[in-house]
Short mmCIF file of C-alpha atoms and ligand atoms in Angstrom, two decimals:
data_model
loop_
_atom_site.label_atom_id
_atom_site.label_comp_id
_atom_site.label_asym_id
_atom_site.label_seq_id
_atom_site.Cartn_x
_atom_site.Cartn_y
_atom_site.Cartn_z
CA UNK C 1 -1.57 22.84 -29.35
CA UNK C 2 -0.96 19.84 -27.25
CA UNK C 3 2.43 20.82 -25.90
CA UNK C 4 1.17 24.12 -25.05
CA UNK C 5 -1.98 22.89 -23.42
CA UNK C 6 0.16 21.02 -21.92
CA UNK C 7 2.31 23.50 -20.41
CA UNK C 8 -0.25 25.13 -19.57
CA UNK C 9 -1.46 22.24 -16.85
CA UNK C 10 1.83 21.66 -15.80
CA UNK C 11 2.66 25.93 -15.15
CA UNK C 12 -0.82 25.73 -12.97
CA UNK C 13 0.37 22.90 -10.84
CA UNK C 14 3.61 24.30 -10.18
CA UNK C 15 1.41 27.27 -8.52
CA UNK C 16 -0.67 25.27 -6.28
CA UNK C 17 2.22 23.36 -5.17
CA UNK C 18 1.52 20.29 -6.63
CA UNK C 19 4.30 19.86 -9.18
CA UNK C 20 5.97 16.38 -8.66
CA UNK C 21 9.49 15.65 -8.92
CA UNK C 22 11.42 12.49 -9.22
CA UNK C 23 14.75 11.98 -7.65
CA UNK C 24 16.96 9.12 -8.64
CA UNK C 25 18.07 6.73 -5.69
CA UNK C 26 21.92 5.66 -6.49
CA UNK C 27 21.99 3.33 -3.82
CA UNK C 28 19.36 -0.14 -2.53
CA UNK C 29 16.37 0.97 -0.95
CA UNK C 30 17.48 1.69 3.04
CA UNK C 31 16.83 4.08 5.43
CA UNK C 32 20.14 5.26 4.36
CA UNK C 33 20.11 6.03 0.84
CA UNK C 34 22.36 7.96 -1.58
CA UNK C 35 20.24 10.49 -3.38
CA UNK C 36 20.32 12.82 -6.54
CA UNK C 37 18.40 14.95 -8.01
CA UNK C 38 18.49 18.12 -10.88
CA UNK C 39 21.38 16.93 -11.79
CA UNK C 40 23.21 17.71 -8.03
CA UNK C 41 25.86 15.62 -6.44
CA UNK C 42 24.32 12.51 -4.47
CA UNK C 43 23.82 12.93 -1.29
CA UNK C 44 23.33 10.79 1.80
CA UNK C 45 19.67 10.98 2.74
CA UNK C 46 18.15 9.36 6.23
CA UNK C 47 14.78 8.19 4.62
CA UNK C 48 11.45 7.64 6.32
CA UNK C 49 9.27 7.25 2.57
CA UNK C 50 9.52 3.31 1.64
CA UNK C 51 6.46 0.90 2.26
CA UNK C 52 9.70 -1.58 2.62
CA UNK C 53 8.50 -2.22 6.45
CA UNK C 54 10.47 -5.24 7.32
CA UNK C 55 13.90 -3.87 5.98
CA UNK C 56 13.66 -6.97 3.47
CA UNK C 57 14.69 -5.10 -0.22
CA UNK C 58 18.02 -5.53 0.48
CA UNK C 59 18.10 -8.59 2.54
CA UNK C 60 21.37 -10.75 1.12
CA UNK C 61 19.28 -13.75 1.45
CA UNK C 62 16.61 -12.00 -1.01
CA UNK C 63 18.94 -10.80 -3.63
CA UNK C 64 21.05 -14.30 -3.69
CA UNK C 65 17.33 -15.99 -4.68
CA UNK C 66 16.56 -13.49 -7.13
CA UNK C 67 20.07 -14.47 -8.90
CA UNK C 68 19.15 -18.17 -8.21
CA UNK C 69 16.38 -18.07 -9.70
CA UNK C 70 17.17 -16.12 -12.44
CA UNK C 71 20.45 -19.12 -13.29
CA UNK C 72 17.07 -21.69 -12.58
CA UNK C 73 14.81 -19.63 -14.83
CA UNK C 74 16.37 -17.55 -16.92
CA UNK C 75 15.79 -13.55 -17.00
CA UNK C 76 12.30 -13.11 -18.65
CA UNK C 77 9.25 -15.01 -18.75
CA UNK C 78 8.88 -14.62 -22.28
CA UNK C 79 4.84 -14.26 -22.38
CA UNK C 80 1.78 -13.83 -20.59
CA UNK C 81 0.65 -16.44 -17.81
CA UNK C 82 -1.77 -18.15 -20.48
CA UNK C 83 0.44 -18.45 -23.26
CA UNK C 84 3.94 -20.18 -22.14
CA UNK C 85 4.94 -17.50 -19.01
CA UNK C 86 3.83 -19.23 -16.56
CA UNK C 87 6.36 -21.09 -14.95
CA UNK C 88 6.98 -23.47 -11.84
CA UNK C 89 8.26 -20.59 -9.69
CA UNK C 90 5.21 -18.54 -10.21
CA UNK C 91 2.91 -21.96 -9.52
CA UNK C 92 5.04 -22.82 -6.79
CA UNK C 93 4.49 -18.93 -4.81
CA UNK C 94 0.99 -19.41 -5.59
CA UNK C 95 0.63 -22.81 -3.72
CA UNK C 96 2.78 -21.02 -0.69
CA UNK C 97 0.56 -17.89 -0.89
CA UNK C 98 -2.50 -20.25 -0.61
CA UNK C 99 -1.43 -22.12 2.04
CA UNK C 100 -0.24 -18.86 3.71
CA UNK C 101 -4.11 -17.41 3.83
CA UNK C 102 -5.63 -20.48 4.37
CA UNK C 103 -5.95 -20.00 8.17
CA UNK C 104 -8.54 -17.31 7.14
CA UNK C 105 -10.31 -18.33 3.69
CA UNK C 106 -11.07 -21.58 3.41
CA UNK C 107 -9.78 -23.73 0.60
CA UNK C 108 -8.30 -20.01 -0.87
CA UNK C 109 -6.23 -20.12 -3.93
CA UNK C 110 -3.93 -17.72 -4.39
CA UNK C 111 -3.21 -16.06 -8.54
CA UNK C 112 0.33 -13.87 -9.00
CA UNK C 113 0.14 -10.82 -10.46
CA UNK C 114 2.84 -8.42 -11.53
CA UNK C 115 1.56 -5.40 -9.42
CA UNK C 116 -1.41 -4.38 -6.83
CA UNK C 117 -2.50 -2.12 -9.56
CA UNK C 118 -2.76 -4.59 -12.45
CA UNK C 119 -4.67 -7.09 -9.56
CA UNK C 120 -6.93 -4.38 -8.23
CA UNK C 121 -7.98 -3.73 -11.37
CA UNK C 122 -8.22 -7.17 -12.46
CA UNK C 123 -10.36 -7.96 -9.20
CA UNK C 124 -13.32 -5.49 -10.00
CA UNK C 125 -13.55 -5.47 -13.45
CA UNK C 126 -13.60 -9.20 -13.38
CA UNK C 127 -16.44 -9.50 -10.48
CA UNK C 128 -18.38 -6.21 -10.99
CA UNK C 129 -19.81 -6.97 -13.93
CA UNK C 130 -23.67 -5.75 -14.39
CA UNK C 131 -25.00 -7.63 -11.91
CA UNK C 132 -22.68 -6.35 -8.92
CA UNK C 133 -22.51 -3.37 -6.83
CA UNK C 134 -19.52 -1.86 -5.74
CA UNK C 135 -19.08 -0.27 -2.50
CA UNK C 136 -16.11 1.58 -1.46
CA UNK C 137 -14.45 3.64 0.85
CA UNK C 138 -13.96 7.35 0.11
CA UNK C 139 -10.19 6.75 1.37
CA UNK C 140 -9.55 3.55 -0.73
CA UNK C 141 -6.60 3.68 -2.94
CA UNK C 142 -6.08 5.11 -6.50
CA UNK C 143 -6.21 1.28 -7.98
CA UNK C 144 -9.56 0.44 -6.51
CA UNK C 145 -10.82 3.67 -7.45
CA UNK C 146 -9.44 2.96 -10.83
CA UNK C 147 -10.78 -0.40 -11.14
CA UNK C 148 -14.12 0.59 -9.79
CA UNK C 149 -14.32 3.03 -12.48
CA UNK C 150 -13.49 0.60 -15.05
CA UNK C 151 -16.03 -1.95 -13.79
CA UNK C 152 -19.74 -2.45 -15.37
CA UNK C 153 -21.22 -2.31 -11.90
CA UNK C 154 -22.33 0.84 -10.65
CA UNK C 155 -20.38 2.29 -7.53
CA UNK C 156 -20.99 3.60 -4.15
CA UNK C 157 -18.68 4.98 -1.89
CA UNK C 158 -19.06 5.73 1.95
CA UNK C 159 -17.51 8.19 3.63
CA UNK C 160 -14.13 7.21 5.34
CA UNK C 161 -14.96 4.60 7.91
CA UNK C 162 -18.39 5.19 7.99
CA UNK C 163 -20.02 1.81 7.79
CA UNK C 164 -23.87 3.38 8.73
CA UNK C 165 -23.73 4.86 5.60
CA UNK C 166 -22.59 1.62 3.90
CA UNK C 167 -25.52 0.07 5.73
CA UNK C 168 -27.83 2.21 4.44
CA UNK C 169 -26.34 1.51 0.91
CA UNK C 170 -26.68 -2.33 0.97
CA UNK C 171 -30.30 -2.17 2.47
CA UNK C 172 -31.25 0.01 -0.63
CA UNK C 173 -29.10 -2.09 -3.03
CA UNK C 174 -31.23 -4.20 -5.54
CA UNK C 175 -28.65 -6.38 -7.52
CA UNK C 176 -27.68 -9.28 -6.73
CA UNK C 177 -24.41 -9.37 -6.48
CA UNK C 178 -22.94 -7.20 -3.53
CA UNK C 179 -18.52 -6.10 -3.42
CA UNK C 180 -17.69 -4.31 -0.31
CA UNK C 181 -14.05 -2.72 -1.19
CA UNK C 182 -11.62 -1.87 1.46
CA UNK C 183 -7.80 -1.06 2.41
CA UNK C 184 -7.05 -2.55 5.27
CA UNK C 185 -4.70 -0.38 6.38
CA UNK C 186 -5.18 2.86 4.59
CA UNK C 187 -2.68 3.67 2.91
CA UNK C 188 -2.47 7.92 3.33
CA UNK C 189 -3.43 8.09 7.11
CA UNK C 190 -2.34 4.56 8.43
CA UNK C 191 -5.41 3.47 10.18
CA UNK C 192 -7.47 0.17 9.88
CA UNK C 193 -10.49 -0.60 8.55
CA UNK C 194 -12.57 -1.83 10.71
CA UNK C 195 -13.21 -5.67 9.09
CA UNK C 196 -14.50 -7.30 11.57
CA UNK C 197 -17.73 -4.85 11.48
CA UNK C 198 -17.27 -4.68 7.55
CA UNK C 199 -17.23 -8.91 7.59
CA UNK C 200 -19.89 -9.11 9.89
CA UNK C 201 -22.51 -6.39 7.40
CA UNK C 202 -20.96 -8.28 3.92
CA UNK C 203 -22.35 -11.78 5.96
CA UNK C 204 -25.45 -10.34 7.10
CA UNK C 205 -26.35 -8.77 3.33
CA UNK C 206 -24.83 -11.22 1.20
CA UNK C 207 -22.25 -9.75 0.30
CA UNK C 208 -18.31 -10.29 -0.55
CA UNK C 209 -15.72 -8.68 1.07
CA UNK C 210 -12.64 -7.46 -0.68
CA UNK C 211 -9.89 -6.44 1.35
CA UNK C 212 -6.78 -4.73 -0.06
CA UNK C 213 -3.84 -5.36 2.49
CA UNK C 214 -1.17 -3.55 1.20
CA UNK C 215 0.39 -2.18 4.18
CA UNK C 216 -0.83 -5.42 6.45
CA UNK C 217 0.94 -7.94 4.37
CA UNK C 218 3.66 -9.12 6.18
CA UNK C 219 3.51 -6.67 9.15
CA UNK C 220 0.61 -7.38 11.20
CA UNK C 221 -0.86 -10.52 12.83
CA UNK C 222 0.74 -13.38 14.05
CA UNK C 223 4.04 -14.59 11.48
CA UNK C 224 2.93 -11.28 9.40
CA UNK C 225 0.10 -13.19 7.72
CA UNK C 226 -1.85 -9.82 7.49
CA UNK C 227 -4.96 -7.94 8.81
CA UNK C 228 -7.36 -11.16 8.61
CA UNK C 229 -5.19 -12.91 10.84
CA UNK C 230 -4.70 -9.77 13.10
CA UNK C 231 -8.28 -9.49 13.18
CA UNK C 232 -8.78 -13.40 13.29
CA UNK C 233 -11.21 -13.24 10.47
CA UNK C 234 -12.17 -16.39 8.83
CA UNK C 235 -14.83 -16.37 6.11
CA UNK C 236 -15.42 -17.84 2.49
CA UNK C 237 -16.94 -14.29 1.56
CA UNK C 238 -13.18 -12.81 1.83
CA UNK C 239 -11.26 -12.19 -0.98
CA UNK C 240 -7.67 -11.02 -0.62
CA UNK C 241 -5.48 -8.55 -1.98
CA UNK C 242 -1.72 -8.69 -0.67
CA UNK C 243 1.22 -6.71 -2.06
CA UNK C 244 4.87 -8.13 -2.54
CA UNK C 245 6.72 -5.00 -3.32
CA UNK C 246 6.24 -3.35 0.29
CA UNK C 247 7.42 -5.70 3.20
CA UNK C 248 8.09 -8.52 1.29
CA UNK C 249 10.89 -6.91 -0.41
CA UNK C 250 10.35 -7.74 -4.24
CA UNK C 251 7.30 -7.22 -6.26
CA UNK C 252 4.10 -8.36 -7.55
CA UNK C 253 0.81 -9.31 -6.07
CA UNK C 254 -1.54 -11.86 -5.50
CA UNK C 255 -5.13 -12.57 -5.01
CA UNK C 256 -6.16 -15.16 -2.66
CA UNK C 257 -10.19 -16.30 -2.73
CA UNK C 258 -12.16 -19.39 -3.05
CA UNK C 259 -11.16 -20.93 -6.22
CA UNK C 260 -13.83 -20.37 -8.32
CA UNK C 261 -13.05 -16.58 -7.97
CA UNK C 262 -9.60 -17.70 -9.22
CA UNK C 263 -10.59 -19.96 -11.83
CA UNK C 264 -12.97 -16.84 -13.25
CA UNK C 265 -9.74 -14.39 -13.11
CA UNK C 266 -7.88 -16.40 -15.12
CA UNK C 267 -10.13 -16.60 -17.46
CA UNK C 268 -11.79 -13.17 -17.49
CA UNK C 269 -9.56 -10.59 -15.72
CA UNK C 270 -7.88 -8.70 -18.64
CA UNK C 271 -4.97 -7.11 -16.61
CA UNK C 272 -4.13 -10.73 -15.64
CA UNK C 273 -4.77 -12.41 -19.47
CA UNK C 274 -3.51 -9.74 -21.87
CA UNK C 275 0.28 -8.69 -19.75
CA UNK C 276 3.54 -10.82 -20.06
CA UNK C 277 3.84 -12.58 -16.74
CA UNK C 278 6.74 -11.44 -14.30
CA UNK C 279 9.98 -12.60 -14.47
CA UNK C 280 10.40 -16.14 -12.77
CA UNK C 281 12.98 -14.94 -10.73
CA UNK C 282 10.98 -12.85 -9.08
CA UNK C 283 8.51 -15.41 -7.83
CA UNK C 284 11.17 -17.75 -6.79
CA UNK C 285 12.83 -14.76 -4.42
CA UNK C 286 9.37 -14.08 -2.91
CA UNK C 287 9.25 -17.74 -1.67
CA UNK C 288 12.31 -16.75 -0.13
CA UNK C 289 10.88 -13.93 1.13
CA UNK C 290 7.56 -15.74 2.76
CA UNK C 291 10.13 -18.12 4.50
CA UNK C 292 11.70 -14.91 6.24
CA UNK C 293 8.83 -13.02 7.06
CA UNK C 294 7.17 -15.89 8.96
CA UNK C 295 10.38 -17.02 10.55
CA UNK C 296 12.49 -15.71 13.50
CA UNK C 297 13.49 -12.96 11.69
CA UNK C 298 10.38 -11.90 10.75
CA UNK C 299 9.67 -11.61 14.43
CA UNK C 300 12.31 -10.21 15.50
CA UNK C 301 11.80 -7.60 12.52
CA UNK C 302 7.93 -6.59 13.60
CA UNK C 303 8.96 -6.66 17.16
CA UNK C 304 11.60 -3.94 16.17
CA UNK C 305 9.40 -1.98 14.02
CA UNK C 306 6.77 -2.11 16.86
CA UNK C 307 9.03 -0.29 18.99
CA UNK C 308 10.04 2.38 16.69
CA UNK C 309 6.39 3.12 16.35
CA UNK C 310 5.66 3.57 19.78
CA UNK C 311 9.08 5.57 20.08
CA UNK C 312 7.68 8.15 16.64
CA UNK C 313 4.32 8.30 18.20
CA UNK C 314 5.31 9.32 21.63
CA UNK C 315 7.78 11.99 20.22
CA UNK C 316 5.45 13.66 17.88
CA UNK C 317 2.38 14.09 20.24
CA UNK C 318 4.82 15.77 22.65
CA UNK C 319 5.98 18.08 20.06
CA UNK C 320 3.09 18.63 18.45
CA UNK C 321 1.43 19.57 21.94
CA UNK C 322 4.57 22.34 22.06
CA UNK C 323 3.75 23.99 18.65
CA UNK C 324 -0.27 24.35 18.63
CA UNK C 325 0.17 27.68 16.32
CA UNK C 326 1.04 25.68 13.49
CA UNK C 327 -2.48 23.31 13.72
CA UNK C 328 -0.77 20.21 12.64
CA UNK C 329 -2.23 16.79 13.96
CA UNK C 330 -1.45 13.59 13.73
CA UNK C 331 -3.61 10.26 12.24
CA UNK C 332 -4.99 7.23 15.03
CA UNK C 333 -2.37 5.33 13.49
CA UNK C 334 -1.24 1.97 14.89
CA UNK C 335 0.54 1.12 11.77
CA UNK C 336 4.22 2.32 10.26
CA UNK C 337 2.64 4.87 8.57
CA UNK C 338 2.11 7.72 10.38
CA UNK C 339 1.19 11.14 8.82
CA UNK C 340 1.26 14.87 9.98
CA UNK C 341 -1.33 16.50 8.69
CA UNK C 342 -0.17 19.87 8.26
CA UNK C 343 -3.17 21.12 5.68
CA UNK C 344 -1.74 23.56 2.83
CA UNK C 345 0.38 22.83 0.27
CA UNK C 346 3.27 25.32 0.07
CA UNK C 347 3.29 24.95 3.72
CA UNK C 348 3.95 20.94 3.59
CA UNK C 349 6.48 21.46 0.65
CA UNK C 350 8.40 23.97 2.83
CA UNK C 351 8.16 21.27 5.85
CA UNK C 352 9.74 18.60 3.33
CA UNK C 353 12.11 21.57 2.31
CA UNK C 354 13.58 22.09 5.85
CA UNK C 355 13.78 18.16 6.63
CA UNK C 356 15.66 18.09 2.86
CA UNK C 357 17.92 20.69 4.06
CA UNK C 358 18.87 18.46 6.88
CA UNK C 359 19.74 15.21 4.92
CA UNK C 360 16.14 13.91 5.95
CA UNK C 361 14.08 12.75 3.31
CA UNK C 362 10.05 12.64 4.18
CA UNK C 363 7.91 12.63 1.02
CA UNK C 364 5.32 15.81 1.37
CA UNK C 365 1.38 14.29 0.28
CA UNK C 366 -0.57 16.31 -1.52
CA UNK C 367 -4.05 16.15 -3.53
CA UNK C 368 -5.28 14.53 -5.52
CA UNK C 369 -3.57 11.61 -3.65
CA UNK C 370 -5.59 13.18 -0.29
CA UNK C 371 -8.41 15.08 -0.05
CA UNK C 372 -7.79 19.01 -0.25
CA UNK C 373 -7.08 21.05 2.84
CA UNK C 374 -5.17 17.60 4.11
CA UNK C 375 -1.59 17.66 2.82
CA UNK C 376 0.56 16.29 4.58
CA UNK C 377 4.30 14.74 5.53
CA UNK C 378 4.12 10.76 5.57
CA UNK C 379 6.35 9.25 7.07
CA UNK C 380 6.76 5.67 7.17
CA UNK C 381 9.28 3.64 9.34
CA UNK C 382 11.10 0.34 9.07
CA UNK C 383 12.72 -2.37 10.38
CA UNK C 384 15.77 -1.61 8.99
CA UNK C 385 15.43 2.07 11.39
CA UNK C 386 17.61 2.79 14.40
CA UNK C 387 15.91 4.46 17.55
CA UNK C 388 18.70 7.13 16.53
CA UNK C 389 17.24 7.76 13.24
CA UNK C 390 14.07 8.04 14.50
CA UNK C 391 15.68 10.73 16.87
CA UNK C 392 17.51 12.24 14.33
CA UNK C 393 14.05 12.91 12.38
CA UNK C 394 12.54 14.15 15.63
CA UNK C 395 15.14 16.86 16.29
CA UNK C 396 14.59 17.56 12.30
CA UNK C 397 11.22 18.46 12.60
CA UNK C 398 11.74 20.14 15.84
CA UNK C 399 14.11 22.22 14.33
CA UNK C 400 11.48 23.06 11.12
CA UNK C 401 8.14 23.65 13.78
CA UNK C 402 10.33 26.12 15.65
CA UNK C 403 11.09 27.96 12.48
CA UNK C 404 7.92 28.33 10.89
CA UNK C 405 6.00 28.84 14.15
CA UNK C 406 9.13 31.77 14.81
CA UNK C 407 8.08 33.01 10.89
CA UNK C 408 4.22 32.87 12.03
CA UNK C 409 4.66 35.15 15.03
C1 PLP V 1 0.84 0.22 -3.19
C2 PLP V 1 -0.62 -0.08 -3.16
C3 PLP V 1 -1.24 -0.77 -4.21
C4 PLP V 1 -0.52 -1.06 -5.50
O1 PLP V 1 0.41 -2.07 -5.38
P1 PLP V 1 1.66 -2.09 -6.36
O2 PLP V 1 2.17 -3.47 -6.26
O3 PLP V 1 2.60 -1.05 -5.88
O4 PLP V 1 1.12 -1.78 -7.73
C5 PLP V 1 -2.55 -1.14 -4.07
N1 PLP V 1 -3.25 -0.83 -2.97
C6 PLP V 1 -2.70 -0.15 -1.95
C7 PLP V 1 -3.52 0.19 -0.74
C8 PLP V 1 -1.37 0.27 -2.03
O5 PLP V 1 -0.84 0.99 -1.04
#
């Protein structure tokens, strides 16, 4: 019964469109990867799908600290961060992760976890207990969605960007304990949430910001410290989310808040109590990794990345503007990720399909990740892209609109 109900599902979302399939990467995450899949030769792929933004993954200087640290600390961490896993390279990130958002919360302490999801999750079900409200966007990501659902305290969400709405909800709001929840950069469409409006409501209703920078980590504002120093936010009521696994290169995440937020995590926050703590190696690499990202290279990295964005943007409006049969449109994207919205599903997998059949390799989006009727090719860039291969993807999808708009007529 279960395997045929099963089936069942699975025969349903293969006619929508929106069966998923893994492919196996034979080679370190790059824009130039070696690819298989269904059991095919590999082939050479030019990517534009990792949230590795700075080119770090396979940085030499990276992978010689992981191995470092794994001759310093050994290959597992053997338990969970309360038992005996915690270990000086995990305390010592967390001290450099402190110290790295303390320009924009106050005294902040900073807590390692081994992914975004496990701290999302940690983060609301830890603080929204029955006296909180939740509010989020519509657009936040699956973790804070998940962790909202998980949480005691009820939730609200506002439309995408929509902070009247949100005002409306805090002014009717009767607990006492208030959690605006936000991406900073979002992490579907590419755009930014506007904190500085979101700060300034959470201040004038009592309420705490958290703000889940992702795809800001690393990339934006000054040294990469992220969207509150982009924004040059500064407030006790913030409480961080970064990533580690997107441009810093390795893994994990942390949360960095005023330390009695901390101190109640540790204590409280069962995805951060009851899981064995990350290898050591791991942390000791991402110090590594801080000291790049807010060094010369790191500069030189976003300056590059910067460029390429400009470059996609400029490219894709034009050709966009050329095919207006086919309705796609692009996101008010600043950021490296920048979506086409193309709309239906068996359309977008047939996009992916001709850019697959030219060696490029641009993951097709579709619901329940976004919202129906918005499905879509995202395409992320790098650091570690040429101009060419930005050009190359260009001429790729040139190639695919003057197809399908040729198939339309
Ligand atoms: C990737 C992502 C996460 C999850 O982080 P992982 O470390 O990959 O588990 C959380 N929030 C956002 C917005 C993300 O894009």
């Amino acid at each position: 019964m279960l395997i045929e109900h099963l089936n069942r599902q699975l025969r349903e979302r293969e006619a929508q469109a929106l069966k998923r399939q893994r492919r196996v990467a034979e080679s370190p995450c790059a824009p130039h990867q070696r690819v298989s899949r269904d059991g095919q030769p590999a082939r050479e792929m030019l990517a534009f799908c990792s949230n590795d933004y700075l080119g770090l993954a396979h940085h030499p200087a990276l992978i010689q600290a992981l191995a470092d640290g794994a001759q310093r600390f050994g290959a597992g961490s053997g338990a969970s961060h309360l038992i005996n896993g915690h270990s000086r390279a995990h305390a010592a990130l967390e001290d450099d992760l402190a110290h790295w958002l303390a320009p924009c919360i106050p005294e902040a302490q900073a807590l390692y976890f081994c992914t975004g999801y496990m701290a999302n999750l940690a983060l609301l079900t830890a603080l929204g207990d029955a006296h909180a409200t939740i509010f989020a966007d519509k657009l936040n990501h699956a973790s804070l969605i998940d962790g909202a659902l998980l949480a005691k305290a009820p939730l609200q969400r506002y439309p995408h960007r929509n902070l009247a709405t949100l005002e409306s909800q805090l002014t009717r709001c009767t607990t006492p304990i208030k959690l605006i929840v936000t991406d900073a950069v979002f992490s579907m469409d590419g755009d930014l949430a506007d904190l500085p409006a979101l700060l300034a409501l959470a201040e004038r209703f009592d309420a705490w910001l958290i703000v889940d920078d992702a795809h800001g980590f690393g990339v934006l504002g000054a040294q990469g410290r992220g969207s509150l120093s982009h924004f040059e936010l500064k407030s006790e009521r913030l409480i961080y989310m970064g990533t580690l696994g997107k441009a810093a290169g390795v893994g994990g995440a942390f949360v960095a808040a005023h330390p009695t937020i901390i101190d109640w995590l540790v204590q409280a926050a069962r995805p951060y109590i009851y899981t064995t703590a990350a290898p050591p190696a791991v942390a000791h690499a991402l110090r590594e990794s801080l000291r790049l990202m807010a060094g010369a290279e790191g500069d030189r990295r976003r300056a590059h990345l910067q460029q390429l964005i400009g470059q996609l943007r400029t490219q894709l409006t034009a050709l966009l503007a050329a095919h207006p049969a086919l309705g796609w449109r692009l996101v008010d994207s600043s950021t490296a990720i920048q979506p086409i919205i193309v709309g239906d599903n068996a359309v977008t997998l047939a996009l992916a399909a001709a850019l697959d059949a030219q060696g490029l390799w641009v993951p097709a989006i579709r619901p329940p990740t976004v919202p129906a009727g918005t499905a879509r090719l995202r395409i992320t860039l790098s650091a570690a892209h040429s101009s060419d291969d930005v050009q190359r993807l260009v001429d790729g999808l040139a190639r695919a609109a003057g197809d399908l708009t040729g198939a339309l007529a």
